[in-house]
């Protein structure tokens, strides 16, 4: 029976790969990344296939080895317990207050940064567009249009050059929207430099450059990233970019606390970007949370709210009245007033949901191909800058040519485009094509939502959709900070309005047909099709329209767009995460993975340490092994390791498990020379504090920097007081879903696999779990469990 | 140093209580509940106090032994793995579709039930009030007002009598709002009968009776409970009340799946009650979730949305146009139109937040005293009905007397109270006091939000606040279904409007002073002070006003009300949960509990079973022990149990741990006579399916109903294929926070405590963890860890 999936896929006792020892050097891909060959599990074909096709070209099937995991588990060793006992009630309350205070600061500063970006973009764009408009107006009569065009393109190119250079050479992680990086961070992956201060500075300058430079980008994604960096910075009270340490909030120097604050920062960023405090909280939860905690959520909400309020006050003050809080977010969709909808229109909305899903999937498909191309061929940093500048030049040129070649003249209205340009139109009219290109994407979207009926011809909207689609697909992934929300919204607004206009032609007498409304629904559909967010996106759109009327249609449209899009590929953020090979863990274990046992998942053999270990061996192990956690065992002789004594069904064990110790702890111990042979060892041990281990967080010196004399190599270290004695373990017969749930729910970095005698068999890390992925192919009606390569 | 909390509180190896063996019969409280004396840990006083004051009168410090835990862990035994391997891809996809289908049905049916309640209340109230109004109008002239008063009171009494009798005698768990029960269920506590069909029927009839019967109640809480019952019923495809089994969705017969659907049902209930689909999802998460799962949240949102739409269509059809979806929820706060606020008003709103927090705390304080009184003295079911009828009579009488004695005559307006009653007012006027009492609390609240300025005199509002406060405090906790949302809202609306009116007197020229707005803010403050919900309540209020304008003030007010209220006591739902002694687990481990180790938390000694166990011993153990899970061990001789061999620092162990087996599994095995000595054992074993174990869910026959012949008692059972071999365990040195997190994040029912040799030392269940509670006393600046009694 072909449908009996995995019916003979019972775990074999000897089925253990010795990944750490054996050198698989048969495959090196273009990046020079050495890959371990995969084992493919085909749910249909009863068991292990030893000769699965290894598609070297498929970048999305490699898991990068460079990403480390964050550790949310508390090491409850004797030092920790002693530390806890020193804490008075007052200390606990003070910590609570500090948490609220920090969250408040995160909200306010994120709001300020968002305002800064907003004001800069507005002022610089104003300068740029008014200069070019004047130039164009002069040249239309003198037939010298090539001049303003060249100057437009040149201005864009220079601005984008600055932004891209900064980003490429100083903080490459600042490129793109930052949402994938934040998602990874909240998922528990250590993305290098993602929450550093220099990343923030580059992000802010870069996003101003990319928006002002006329690229098809928005500033919302980068704001979310900014909020996250602010959160990490404030909560840690120091910056390694500028080498200062305020010695504040030292207690919050752990992955767990940092993650909590970063959730708040991301929420504050969303809140500032869209004026959507509830949406911000939901975004943090949807993209990052694993364990919902009421108190934490409430604090995140606080940050989120303060961010909106800060932004609001600044925006109001700029409008002359600090107390008119009518401008909640940076990108407010504007007032839809009395526009309502007839439930029968839901049918059209559903169709738009399908279109959004399809267009979104197409967007992702093309962008994926492009990204794979970039990963493979555009390594050189100068090439990266050149590509960004090239896109800037092309964006400018194409926009200008489109305006030039296709002129949709409209009479001047009460509220025309921000910078109405006449071009070849008769006096008293302006070019509505130019109106779409000749302002920031954000303003264009708002105009599409609210401009009066008949502002745009059908062809104008169609042409704009096609041109902007191409530009947006190309732009996302350039080496410059760039948000994806606004381009998607604008794209959707354009074809949504086109859809509405077409309906008006079909139903000429329908009074309910407001094309601005269809622009809004189109925007939601396109956004849903691209980012595949669910409840948070719904709330963001509801809050940004400031109107609950469109709640239901937006929900329906987003639901349909996601369903349709999911048939073809993953959301754009997940796609980019997988293209980077980040070992991200999903919400649930892969489907049909319950036949995979811990013995297959685990890394084996394991490097273990004995409770009392020679200093020399520790140093050698730390130098030789890249691992960050080691099991501490007893009854184990490292010099006498028999590999399963030749009998295939006996897996080698590594002594009785006593606890785990982290590389960072060992390095601190070596640095402080806590050796049993030292005369002052007793005093030293009793003086060790939790802060000794926390001080170096998050960057511990590499083992190479620790000086150990040959004499000291023979000394002994007692690891027992420092190891985590009660860490979570898993039995060797546990299934992948069980290990997955333990990992996901508790945010672990590694878990030790033991047998029923409590003997160490192997280790499971995030990468071991992330290797397994279920491919659901609806066309073939099959689910295939799929093992990714892990590159070194 | 007095602040060095617990500095000497290091765990002692011998510090193990033998709770299961020793008979602590020294304390029996009023309910005849036998209590185990507590151990008190005082964070200030360095360690264990053996003579902590045991306040027998304090019902809130007893944990009831009657509540079992739900089990969200999957038993991954050989049967389960075999079952999983039989599942084809098509089966997996079908299950996914079934999940969506069921969620959709839950939404629609919850919407229908909400409509049913709504229509019934409306129609019956109409009958009642128009009858009495006519009577009053007749009698005002004839001076026979005692007659309509008596008939009003009599009608109320009869209706409430019916509702309360049904509730008290058929489904006592249907009393109250149901939110505490749902909260417990989602937290993982098995509350008997809470999701049974008969509970639903009683709830629906009862809530109609209580609202129509003139009690100070709302119908929103019961709707949430109804949604939850609908969810459990549909997903299980059968009813034990009516003894039918549709044999549908059998795969969903597990605690895990049922909880997921119940979350959806609760969300659909909130969504129907307030027209708040997003608020519904957030409610489910805030009150119940432990692990946020994107796919599940998305399905919950689907149910929530369909519920609002269903309700909406029915409400629109009743209004004559099925396609005008303008009435989203049952309790829509009405259109606030252009009312806005000045940011300077936030100061007043903050003060209102404080008032709400204080009044809420007072409400809870008085209600707690009353509830303790009820628990202690009102046992008799007739007494319970009598109390409900008494409150109904008093509510009627007091309302009538207030109207009679205090007449606030107002000229007839365009939109006066629903049933304007003239009483002693001159012609062309009506009594606005009567207006407040003479309609359902819901309509009164809406009137307070929207009635024109000057509709109510200051004194009217003050008097109403006091009278209604007393009635509402008394009513909550009666043996009849009753929601708390509407009474709180109405109360808050009354004093909020009073507050607004007073401000008008202080600032006579302020144009921004709209007392309806202050009524809304007051309602939010009072609600926040009573229920202490955070983000979900904010969203519910935003969605119910259909207006995002008041988002920020509502957030601020709720935040302040919660902060102020939390200084005094817990929210009303948590208070009631604790009064019932339900072993609910909070979001985080109790503060300052990291000095408590697994050895202290665990129950010891443990009843264990050997992998091959005599049938007789299993039957005897099941009869003797109430436990639901047993460790399976090897190398253990039950007849030769030495209690720690006399040496105090050696804790007795119970053999090497191999897995856990559940009572329900043992009973199924005994029933099917899976004994090794049987001739057909091989065949029997191979034929056993997961469904054999699932069929009896959730109620397994008691061991007394299983017939085992004396001959069979000597047979042997092999437990190894049926036990869960890879279940989560915890080391004996683990701290309480670590065990807590494992339990909370993974929804466990019990965890086995092992030592480093993997030998069983004890078991930790939900009750063992829930016993520990941190009391934060701000006045003394102390946090005290506190151990509750567990009653048998």
PDB file of N, CA and C in Angstrom, chain A residues 163-172 202 380-382 384-385 479-480:
ATOM      1  N   UNK A 163      24.058  55.323   0.943  1.00  0.00           N
ATOM      2  CA  UNK A 163      23.379  54.370   1.813  1.00  0.00           C
ATOM      3  C   UNK A 163      23.933  52.972   1.652  1.00  0.00           C
ATOM      4  N   UNK A 164      24.117  52.552   0.415  1.00  0.00           N
ATOM      5  CA  UNK A 164      24.543  51.190   0.163  1.00  0.00           C
ATOM      6  C   UNK A 164      25.986  50.969   0.602  1.00  0.00           C
ATOM      7  N   UNK A 165      26.834  51.983   0.418  1.00  0.00           N
ATOM      8  CA  UNK A 165      28.229  51.843   0.833  1.00  0.00           C
ATOM      9  C   UNK A 165      28.310  51.660   2.340  1.00  0.00           C
ATOM     10  N   UNK A 166      27.621  52.537   3.050  1.00  0.00           N
ATOM     11  CA  UNK A 166      27.573  52.423   4.504  1.00  0.00           C
ATOM     12  C   UNK A 166      27.157  51.024   4.913  1.00  0.00           C
ATOM     13  N   UNK A 167      26.059  50.586   4.326  1.00  0.00           N
ATOM     14  CA  UNK A 167      25.468  49.305   4.709  1.00  0.00           C
ATOM     15  C   UNK A 167      26.422  48.165   4.372  1.00  0.00           C
ATOM     16  N   UNK A 168      26.958  48.166   3.162  1.00  0.00           N
ATOM     17  CA  UNK A 168      27.777  47.045   2.713  1.00  0.00           C
ATOM     18  C   UNK A 168      29.078  46.943   3.492  1.00  0.00           C
ATOM     19  N   UNK A 169      29.692  48.093   3.757  1.00  0.00           N
ATOM     20  CA  UNK A 169      31.024  48.034   4.358  1.00  0.00           C
ATOM     21  C   UNK A 169      31.006  48.090   5.877  1.00  0.00           C
ATOM     22  N   UNK A 170      29.988  48.664   6.453  1.00  0.00           N
ATOM     23  CA  UNK A 170      30.005  48.804   7.915  1.00  0.00           C
ATOM     24  C   UNK A 170      29.105  47.770   8.608  1.00  0.00           C
ATOM     25  N   UNK A 171      27.889  47.614   8.115  1.00  0.00           N
ATOM     26  CA  UNK A 171      26.981  46.682   8.796  1.00  0.00           C
ATOM     27  C   UNK A 171      26.105  45.959   7.776  1.00  0.00           C
ATOM     28  N   UNK A 172      26.654  44.917   7.146  1.00  0.00           N
ATOM     29  CA  UNK A 172      25.884  44.227   6.103  1.00  0.00           C
ATOM     30  C   UNK A 172      24.561  43.665   6.624  1.00  0.00           C
ATOM     31  N   UNK A 202      23.586  52.606  10.885  1.00  0.00           N
ATOM     32  CA  UNK A 202      23.576  52.346   9.446  1.00  0.00           C
ATOM     33  C   UNK A 202      22.148  52.159   8.952  1.00  0.00           C
ATOM     34  N   UNK A 380      31.362  40.148  -4.146  1.00  0.00           N
ATOM     35  CA  UNK A 380      32.205  41.312  -3.985  1.00  0.00           C
ATOM     36  C   UNK A 380      31.394  42.479  -3.442  1.00  0.00           C
ATOM     37  N   UNK A 381      31.974  43.159  -2.441  1.00  0.00           N
ATOM     38  CA  UNK A 381      31.207  44.214  -1.812  1.00  0.00           C
ATOM     39  C   UNK A 381      30.990  45.393  -2.746  1.00  0.00           C
ATOM     40  N   UNK A 382      31.966  45.637  -3.618  1.00  0.00           N
ATOM     41  CA  UNK A 382      31.788  46.718  -4.572  1.00  0.00           C
ATOM     42  C   UNK A 382      30.674  46.377  -5.554  1.00  0.00           C
ATOM     43  N   UNK A 384      28.137  44.678  -4.876  1.00  0.00           N
ATOM     44  CA  UNK A 384      26.860  44.870  -4.196  1.00  0.00           C
ATOM     45  C   UNK A 384      26.433  46.329  -4.251  1.00  0.00           C
ATOM     46  N   UNK A 385      27.369  47.221  -3.960  1.00  0.00           N
ATOM     47  CA  UNK A 385      27.053  48.643  -4.021  1.00  0.00           C
ATOM     48  C   UNK A 385      26.653  49.009  -5.451  1.00  0.00           C
ATOM     49  N   UNK A 479      21.731  45.472  -1.159  1.00  0.00           N
ATOM     50  CA  UNK A 479      22.517  45.717   0.043  1.00  0.00           C
ATOM     51  C   UNK A 479      22.270  47.128   0.561  1.00  0.00           C
ATOM     52  N   UNK A 480      21.069  47.376   1.003  1.00  0.00           N
ATOM     53  CA  UNK A 480      20.692  48.672   1.556  1.00  0.00           C
ATOM     54  C   UNK A 480      19.449  48.445   2.399  1.00  0.00           C
TER      55      UNK A 480
END
